[in-house]
CSV table of C-alpha atoms and ligand atoms in Angstrom, one decimal:
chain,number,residue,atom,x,y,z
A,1,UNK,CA,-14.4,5.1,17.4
A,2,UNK,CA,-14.7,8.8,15.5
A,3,UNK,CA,-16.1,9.9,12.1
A,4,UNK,CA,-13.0,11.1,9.7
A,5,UNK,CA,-15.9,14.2,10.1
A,6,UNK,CA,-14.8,15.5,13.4
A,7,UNK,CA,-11.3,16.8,12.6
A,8,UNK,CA,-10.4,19.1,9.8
A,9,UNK,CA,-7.2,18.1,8.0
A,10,UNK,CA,-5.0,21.0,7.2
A,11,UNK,CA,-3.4,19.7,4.7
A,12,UNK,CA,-5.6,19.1,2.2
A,13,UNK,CA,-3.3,18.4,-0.3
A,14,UNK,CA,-3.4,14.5,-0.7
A,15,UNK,CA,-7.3,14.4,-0.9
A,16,UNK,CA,-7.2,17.4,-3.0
A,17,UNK,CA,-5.2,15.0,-5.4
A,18,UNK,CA,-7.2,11.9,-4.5
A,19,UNK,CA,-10.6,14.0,-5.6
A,20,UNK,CA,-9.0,15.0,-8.8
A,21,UNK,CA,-9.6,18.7,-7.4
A,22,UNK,CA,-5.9,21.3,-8.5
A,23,UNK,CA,-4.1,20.5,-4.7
A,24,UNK,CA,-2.1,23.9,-3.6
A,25,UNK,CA,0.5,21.6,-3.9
A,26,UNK,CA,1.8,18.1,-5.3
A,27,UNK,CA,1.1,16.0,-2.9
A,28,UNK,CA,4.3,13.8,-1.6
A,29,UNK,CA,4.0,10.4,0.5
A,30,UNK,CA,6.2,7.3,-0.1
A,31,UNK,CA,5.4,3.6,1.0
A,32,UNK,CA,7.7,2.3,3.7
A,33,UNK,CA,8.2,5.9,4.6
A,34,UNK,CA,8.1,4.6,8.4
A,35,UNK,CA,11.2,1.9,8.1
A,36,UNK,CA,14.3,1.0,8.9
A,37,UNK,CA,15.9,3.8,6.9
A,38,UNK,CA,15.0,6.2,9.2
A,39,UNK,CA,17.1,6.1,12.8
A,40,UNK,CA,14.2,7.0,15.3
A,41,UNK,CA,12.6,3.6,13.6
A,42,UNK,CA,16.0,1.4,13.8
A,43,UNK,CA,16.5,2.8,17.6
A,44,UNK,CA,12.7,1.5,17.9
A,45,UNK,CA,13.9,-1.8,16.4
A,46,UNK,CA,17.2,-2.6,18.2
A,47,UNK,CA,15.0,-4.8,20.9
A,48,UNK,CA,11.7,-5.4,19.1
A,49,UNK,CA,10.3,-7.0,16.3
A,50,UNK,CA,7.9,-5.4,13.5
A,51,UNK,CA,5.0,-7.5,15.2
A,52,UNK,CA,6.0,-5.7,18.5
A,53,UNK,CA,5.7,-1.9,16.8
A,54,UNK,CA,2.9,-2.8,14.9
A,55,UNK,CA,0.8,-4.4,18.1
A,56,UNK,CA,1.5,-1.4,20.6
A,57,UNK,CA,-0.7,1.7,19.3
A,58,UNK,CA,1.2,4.0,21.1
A,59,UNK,CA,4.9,2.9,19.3
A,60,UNK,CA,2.6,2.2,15.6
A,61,UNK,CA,1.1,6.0,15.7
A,62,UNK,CA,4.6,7.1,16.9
A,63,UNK,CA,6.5,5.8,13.8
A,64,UNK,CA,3.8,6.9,11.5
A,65,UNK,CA,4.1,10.8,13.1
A,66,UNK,CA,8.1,10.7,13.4
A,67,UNK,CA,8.0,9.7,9.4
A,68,UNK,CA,5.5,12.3,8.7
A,69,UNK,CA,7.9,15.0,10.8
A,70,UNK,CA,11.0,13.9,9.4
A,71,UNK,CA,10.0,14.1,5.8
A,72,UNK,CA,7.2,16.7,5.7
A,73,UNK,CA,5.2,14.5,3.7
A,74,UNK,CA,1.7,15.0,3.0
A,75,UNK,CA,0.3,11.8,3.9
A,76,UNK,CA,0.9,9.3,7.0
A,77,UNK,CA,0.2,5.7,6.6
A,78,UNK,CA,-1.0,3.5,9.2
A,79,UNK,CA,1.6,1.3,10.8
A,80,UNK,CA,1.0,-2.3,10.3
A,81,UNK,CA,1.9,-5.2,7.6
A,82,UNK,CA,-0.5,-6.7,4.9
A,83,UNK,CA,0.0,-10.1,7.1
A,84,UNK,CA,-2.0,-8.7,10.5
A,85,UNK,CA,-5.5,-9.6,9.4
A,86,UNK,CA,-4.8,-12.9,8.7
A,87,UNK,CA,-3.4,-13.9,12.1
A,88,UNK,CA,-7.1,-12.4,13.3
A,89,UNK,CA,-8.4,-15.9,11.1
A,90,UNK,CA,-6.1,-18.1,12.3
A,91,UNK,CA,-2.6,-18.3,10.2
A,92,UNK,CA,0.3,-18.6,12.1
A,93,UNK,CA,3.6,-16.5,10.4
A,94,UNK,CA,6.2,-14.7,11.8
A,95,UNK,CA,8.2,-12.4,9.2
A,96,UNK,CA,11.6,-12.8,9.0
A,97,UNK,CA,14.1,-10.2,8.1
A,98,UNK,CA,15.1,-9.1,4.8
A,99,UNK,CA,13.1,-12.1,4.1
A,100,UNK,CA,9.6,-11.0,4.7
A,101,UNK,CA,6.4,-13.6,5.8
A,102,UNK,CA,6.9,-17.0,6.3
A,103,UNK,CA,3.9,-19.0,7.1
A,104,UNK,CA,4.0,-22.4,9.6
A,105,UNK,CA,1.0,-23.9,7.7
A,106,UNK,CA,0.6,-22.9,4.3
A,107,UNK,CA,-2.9,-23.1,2.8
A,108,UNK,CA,-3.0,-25.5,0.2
A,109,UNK,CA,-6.9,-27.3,-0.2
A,110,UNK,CA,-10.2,-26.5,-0.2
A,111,UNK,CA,-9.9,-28.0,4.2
A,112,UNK,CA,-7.4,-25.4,4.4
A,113,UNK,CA,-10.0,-22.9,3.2
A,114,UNK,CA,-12.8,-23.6,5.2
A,115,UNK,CA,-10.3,-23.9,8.4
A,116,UNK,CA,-10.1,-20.2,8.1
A,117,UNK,CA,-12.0,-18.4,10.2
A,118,UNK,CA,-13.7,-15.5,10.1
A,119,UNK,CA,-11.6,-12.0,10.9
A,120,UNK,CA,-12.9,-11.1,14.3
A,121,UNK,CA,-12.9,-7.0,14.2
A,122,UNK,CA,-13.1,-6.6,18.1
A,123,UNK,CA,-10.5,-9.3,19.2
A,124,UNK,CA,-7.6,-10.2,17.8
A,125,UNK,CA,-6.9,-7.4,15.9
A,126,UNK,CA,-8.4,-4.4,17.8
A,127,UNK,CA,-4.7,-3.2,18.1
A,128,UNK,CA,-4.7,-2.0,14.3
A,129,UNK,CA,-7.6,0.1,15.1
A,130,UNK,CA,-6.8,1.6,18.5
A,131,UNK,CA,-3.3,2.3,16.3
A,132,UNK,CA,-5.6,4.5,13.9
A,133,UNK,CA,-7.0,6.6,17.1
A,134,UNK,CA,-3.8,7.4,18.7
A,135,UNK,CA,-2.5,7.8,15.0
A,136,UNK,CA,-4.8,10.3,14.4
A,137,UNK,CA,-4.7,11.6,17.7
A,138,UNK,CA,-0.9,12.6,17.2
A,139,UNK,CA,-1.3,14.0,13.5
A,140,UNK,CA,-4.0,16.0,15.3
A,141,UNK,CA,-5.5,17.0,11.6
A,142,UNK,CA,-1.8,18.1,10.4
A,143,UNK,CA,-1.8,15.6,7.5
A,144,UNK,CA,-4.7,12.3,6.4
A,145,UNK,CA,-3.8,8.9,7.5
A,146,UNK,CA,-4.1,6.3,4.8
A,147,UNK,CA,-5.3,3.2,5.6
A,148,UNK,CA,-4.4,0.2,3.7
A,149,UNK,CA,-4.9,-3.9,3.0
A,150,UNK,CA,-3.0,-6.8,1.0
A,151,UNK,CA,-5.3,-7.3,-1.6
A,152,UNK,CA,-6.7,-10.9,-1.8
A,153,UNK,CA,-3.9,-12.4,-5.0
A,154,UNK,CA,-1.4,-11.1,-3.2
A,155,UNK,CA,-2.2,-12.8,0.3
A,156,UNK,CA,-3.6,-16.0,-1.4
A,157,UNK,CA,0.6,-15.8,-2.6
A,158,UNK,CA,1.8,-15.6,0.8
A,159,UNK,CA,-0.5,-17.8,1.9
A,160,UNK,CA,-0.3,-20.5,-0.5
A,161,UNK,CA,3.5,-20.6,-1.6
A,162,UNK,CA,3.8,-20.0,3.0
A,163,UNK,CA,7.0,-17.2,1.9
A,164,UNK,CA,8.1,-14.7,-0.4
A,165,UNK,CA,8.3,-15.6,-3.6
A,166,UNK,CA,9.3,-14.7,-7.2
A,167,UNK,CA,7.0,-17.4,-9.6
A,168,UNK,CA,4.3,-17.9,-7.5
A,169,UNK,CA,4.2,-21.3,-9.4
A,170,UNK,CA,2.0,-23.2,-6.5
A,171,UNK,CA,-0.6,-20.2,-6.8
A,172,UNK,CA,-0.7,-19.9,-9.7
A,173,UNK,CA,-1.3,-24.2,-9.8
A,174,UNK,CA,-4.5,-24.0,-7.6
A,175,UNK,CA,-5.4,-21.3,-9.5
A,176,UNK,CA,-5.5,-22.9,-12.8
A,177,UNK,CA,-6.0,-26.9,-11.1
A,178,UNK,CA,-8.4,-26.2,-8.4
A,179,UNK,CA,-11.0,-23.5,-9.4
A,180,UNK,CA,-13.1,-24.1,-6.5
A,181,UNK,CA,-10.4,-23.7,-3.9
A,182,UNK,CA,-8.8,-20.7,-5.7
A,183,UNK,CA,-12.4,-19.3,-5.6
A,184,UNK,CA,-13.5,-19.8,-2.5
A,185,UNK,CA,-9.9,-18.8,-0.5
A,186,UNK,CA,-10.2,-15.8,-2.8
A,187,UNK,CA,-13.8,-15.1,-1.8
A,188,UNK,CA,-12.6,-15.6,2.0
A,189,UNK,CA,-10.2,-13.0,1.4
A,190,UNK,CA,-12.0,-10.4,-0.4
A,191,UNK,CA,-15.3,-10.7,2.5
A,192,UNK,CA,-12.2,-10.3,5.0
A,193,UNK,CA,-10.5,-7.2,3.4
A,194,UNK,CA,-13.5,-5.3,2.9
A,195,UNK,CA,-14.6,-5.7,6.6
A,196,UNK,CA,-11.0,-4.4,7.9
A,197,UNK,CA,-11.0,-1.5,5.6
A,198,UNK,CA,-14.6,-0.7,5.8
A,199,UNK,CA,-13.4,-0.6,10.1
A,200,UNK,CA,-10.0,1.5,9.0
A,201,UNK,CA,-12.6,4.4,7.2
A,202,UNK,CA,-15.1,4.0,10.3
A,203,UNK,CA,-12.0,5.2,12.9
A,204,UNK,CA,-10.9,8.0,10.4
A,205,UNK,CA,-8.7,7.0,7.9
A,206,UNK,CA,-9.4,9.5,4.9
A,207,UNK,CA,-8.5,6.9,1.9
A,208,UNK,CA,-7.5,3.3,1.7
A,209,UNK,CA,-4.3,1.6,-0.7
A,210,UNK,CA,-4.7,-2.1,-1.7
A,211,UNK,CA,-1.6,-3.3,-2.0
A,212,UNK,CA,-1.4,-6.0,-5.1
A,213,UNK,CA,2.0,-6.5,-4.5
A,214,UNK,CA,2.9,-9.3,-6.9
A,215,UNK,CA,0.1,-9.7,-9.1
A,216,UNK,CA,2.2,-8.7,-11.7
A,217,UNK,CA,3.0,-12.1,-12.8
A,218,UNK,CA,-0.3,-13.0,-14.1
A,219,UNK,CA,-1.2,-12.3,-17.8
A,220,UNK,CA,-4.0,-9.6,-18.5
A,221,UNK,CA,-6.5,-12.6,-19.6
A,222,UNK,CA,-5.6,-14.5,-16.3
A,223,UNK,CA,-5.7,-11.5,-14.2
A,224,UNK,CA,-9.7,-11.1,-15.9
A,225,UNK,CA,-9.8,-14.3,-15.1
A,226,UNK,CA,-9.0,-14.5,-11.7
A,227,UNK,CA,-8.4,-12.0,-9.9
A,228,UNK,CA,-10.4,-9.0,-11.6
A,229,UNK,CA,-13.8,-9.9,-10.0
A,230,UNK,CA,-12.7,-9.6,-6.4
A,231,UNK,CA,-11.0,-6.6,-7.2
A,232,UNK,CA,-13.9,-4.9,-7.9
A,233,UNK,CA,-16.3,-6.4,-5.3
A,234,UNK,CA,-13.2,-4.4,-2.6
A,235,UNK,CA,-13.6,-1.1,-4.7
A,236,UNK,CA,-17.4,-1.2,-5.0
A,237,UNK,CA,-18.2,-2.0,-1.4
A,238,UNK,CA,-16.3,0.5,0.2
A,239,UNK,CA,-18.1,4.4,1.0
A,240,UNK,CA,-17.5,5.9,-2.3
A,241,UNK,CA,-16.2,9.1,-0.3
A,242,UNK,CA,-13.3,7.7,0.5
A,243,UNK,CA,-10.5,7.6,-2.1
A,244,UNK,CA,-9.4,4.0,-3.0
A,245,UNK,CA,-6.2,3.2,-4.4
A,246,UNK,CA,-4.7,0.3,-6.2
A,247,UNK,CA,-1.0,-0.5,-6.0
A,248,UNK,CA,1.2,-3.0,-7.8
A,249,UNK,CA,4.5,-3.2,-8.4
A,250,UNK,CA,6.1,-4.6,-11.9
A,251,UNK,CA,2.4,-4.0,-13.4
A,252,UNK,CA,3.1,-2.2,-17.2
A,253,UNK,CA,0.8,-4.8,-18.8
A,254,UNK,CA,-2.5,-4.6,-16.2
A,255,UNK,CA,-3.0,-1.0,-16.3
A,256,UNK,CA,-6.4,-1.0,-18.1
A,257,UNK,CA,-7.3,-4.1,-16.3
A,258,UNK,CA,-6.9,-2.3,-12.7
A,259,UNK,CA,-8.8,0.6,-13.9
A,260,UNK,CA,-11.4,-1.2,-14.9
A,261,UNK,CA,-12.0,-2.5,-11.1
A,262,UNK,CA,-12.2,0.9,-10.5
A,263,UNK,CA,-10.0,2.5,-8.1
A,264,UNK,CA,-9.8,6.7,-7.9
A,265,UNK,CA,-6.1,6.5,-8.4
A,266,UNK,CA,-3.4,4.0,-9.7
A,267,UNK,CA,0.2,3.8,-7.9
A,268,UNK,CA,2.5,3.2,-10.7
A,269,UNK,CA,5.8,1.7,-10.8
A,270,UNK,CA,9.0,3.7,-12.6
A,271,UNK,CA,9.2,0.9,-15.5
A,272,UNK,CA,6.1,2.3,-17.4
A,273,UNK,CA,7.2,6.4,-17.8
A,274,UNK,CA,4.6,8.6,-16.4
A,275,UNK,CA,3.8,9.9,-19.1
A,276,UNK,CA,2.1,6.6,-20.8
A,277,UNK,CA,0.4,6.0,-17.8
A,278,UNK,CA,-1.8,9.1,-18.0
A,279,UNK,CA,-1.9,8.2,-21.5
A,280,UNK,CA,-4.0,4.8,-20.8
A,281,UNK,CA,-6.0,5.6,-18.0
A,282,UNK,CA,-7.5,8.9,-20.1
A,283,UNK,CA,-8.4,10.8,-16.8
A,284,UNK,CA,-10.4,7.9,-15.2
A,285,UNK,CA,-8.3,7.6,-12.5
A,286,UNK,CA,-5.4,9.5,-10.8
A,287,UNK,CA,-1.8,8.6,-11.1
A,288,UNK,CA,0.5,8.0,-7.7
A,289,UNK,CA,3.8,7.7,-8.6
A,290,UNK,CA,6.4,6.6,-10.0
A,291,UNK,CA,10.3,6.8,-8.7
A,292,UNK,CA,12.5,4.1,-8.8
A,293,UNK,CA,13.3,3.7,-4.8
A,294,UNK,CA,17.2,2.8,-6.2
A,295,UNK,CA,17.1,6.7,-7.3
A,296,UNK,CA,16.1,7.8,-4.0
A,297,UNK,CA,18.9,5.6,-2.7
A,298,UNK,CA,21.4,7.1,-5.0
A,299,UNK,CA,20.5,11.1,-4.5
A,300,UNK,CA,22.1,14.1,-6.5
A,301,UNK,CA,22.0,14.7,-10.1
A,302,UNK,CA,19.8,11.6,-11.4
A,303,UNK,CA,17.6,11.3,-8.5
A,304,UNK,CA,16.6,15.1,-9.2
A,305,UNK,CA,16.6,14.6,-13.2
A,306,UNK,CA,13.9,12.0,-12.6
A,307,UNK,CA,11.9,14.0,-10.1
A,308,UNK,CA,11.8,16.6,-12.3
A,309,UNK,CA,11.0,14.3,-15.4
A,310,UNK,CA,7.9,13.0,-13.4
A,311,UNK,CA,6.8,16.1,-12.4
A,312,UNK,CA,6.7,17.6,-15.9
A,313,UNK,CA,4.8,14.9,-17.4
A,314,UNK,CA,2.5,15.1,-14.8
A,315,UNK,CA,1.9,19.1,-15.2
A,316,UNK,CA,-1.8,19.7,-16.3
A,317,UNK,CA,-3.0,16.9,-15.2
A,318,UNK,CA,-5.4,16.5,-12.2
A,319,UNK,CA,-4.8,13.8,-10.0
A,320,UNK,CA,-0.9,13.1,-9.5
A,321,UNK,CA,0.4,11.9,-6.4
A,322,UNK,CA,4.2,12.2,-6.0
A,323,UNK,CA,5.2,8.7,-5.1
A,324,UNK,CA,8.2,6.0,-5.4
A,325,UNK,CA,7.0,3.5,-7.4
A,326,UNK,CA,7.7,1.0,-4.5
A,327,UNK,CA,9.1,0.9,-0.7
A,328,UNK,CA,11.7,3.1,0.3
A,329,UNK,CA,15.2,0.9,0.0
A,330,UNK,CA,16.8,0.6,3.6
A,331,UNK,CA,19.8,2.0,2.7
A,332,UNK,CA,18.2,5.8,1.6
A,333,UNK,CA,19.4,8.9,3.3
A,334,UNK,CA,16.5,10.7,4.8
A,335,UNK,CA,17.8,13.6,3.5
A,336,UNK,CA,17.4,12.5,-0.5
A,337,UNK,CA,13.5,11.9,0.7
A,338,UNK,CA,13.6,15.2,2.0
A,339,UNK,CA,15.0,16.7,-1.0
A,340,UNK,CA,12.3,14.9,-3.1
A,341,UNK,CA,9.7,16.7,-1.4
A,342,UNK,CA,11.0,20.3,-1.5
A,343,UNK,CA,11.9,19.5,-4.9
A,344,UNK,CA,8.2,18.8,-5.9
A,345,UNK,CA,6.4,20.9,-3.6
A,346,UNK,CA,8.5,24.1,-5.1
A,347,UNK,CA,7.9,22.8,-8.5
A,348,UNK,CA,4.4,22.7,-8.3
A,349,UNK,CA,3.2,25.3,-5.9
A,350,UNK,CA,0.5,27.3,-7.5
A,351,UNK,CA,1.9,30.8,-7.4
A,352,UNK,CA,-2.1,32.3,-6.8
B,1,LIG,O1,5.4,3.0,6.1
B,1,LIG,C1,4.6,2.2,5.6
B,1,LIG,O2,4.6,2.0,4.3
B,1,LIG,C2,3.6,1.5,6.4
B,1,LIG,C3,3.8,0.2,6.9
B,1,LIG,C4,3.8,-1.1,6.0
B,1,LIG,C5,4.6,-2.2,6.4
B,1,LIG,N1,4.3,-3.2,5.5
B,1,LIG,C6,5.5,-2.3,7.5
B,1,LIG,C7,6.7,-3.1,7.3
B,1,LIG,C8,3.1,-1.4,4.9
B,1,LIG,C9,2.2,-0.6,4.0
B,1,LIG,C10,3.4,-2.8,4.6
B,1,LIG,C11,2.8,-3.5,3.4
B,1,LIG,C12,3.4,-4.8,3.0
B,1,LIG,N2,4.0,-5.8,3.8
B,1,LIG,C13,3.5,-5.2,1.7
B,1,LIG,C14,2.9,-4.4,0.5
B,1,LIG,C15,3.8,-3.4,0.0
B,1,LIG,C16,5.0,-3.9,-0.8
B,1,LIG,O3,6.1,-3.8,-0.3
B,1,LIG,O4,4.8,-4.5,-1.9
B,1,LIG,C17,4.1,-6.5,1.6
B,1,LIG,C18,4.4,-7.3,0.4
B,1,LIG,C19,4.4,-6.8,3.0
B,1,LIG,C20,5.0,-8.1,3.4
B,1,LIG,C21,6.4,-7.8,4.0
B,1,LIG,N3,6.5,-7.3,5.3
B,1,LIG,C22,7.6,-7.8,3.4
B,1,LIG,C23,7.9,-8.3,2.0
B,1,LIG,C24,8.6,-7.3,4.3
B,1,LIG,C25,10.0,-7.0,4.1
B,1,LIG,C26,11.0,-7.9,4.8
B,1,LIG,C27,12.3,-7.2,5.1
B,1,LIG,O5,12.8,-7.4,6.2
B,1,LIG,O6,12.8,-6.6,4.2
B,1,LIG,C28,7.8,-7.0,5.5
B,1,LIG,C29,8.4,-6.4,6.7
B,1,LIG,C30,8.0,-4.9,7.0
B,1,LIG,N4,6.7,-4.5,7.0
B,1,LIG,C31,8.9,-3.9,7.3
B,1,LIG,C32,8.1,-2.7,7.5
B,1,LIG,C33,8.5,-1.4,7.9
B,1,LIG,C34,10.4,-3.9,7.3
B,1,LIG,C35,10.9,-4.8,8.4
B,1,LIG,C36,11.0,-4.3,9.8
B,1,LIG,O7,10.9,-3.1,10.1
B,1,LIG,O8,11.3,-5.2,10.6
């Protein structure tokens, strides 16, 4: 294990952003940026499955640095899946193709709940962490590595509905039906989550992104509700040095409502304009964001309109984090990613 002390990051972009301090730079990353639209990562995959990647720290930290090479991004990611942890207390999934996870035993009462068990740190999922060493190792202080977990809605989905889906209706039924077993799987969850993050920061990762996938479908008074309070037990119990930030897709509506958990910035999808989003979080937080990954996909005229859209309304303000407002589409040339990033870091360099 090392302190995310002992190595100075050169790039000090991302945090600069992240602390709200003016970066020398707009900092670029994009989720998924280690995937299947890169070819180092399909020739990877040919005879191995996500799991396999993900499990081997030297082939994880690999994918993480080829992304961070191919793209000169300003930000790795860790390489492994919001599922991970929860094979560490016990759920069986495998995830499936263009599908995503699909769980053999889907958690559905409270004896589901307590069958959990408790994430074991130093066993069955050491493999994420010895990833963040050689991870780190590689980047050798060239760029931070963000670390990341599901959030506890969106695993209770996966777990509860056992695959990908759009309604969330059987969630969404315990939820409102079974208050103790929403409460206490939810509770589970969020004691879970902090300990793996609280273990990403300890081997070096310089911020952590919850990702609240799909908890978009829940009304602002539900989200209060439900969901808010674990929220901000993740934020709050996590060393405040480290920059924490919250991600949903499809999320126009819950903007106050995630601020209020507080996170230091807010990764925002492209159907609320940037603009607005500055507007309503009134400098509490910063903004990552916000390019529809279909724009990326497409390239030339409109990608670069957009890019340059974003980054105008994002001039002046401190805090912005050049973004897609979700995973890159496997179909995107690595050269429109790449074009992205020239594009903003010329825009924004600060001509000192
Ligand atoms: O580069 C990175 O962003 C880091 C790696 C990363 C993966 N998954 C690897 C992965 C991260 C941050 C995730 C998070 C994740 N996983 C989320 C939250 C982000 C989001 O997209 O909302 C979710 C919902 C999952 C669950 C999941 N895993 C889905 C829906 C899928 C897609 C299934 C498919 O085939 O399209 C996966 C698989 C997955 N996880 C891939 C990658 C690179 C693609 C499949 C592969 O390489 O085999």
């Amino acid at each position: 294990m090392r302190s995310s002390k002992e190595v100075v990051t050169m790039n000090a972009t991302f945090l600069d952003a992240c602390n709200k301090k003016e970066p020398a730079h707009t900092p670029v990353w994009f989720m998924r940026q280690a995937g299947r639209y890169l070819p180092s990562y399909r020739a990877l995959k040919a005879n191995r499955s996500i799991l396999d990647i993900a499990k081997d720290p030297n082939l994880a930290s690999q994918v993480v640095v080829d992304a961070v090479d191919a793209l000169d991004v300003d930000a790795g990611i860790m390489f492994a899946d919001i599922m991970l942890p929860l094979e560490g207390m016990g759920v069986e999934f495998k995830i499936e193709e263009n599908v995503g996870p699909i769980v053999t035993n889907p958690i559905r009462t409270l004896d589901d709940v307590n069958s959990l068990k408790e994430l074991d740190l130093e066993g069955g999922i050491g493999y994420v962490f010895d990833g963040i060493d050689a991870t780190l190792r590689k980047l050798d202080g060239r760029v931070p590595l963000i670390g990341f977990s599901g959030a506890p809605f969106t695993l209770a989905g996966y777990l509860i509905e056992g695959r990908p889906s759009r309604d969330l209706e059987k969630t969404k039924q315990m939820m409102y039906r079974e208050p103790e077993t929403w409460n206490s799987l939810m509770g589970t969850l969020t004691k879970m989550i902090v300990a793996y993050l609280s273990r990403q920061v300890s081997h070096g990762v310089e911020a952590v992104q919850l990702f609240d996938s799909w908890v978009g479908c829940l009304s602002p008074s539900d989200y209060e509700r439900y969901v808010s309070q674990y929220t901000k037990t993740i934020m709050g119990s996590l060393d405040s040095g480290v920059p924490k930030i919250h991600f949903c897709a499809n999320s126009a509506s819950l903007l106050e409502s995630f601020i209020g958990t507080g996170p230091d910035v807010l990764s925002v999808d492209w159907r609320v304009p940037i603009s607005e989003a500055w507007e309503r979080s009134e400098n509490r937080t910063g903004i990552q964001g916000n390019l529809d990954p279909a724009l990326a996909l497409a390239g030339g005229e409109r990608m670069r309109g957009e890019v340059g859209t974003i980054v105008e309304q994002s001039r002046g303000r401190r805090g912005h984090i050049f973004s897609l407002g979700h995973g890159v589409l496997r179909e995107t040339p690595p050269e429109n990613l790449r074009d992205v990033v020239k594009m903003v870091h010329d825009a924004t360099r600060s001509r000192a």
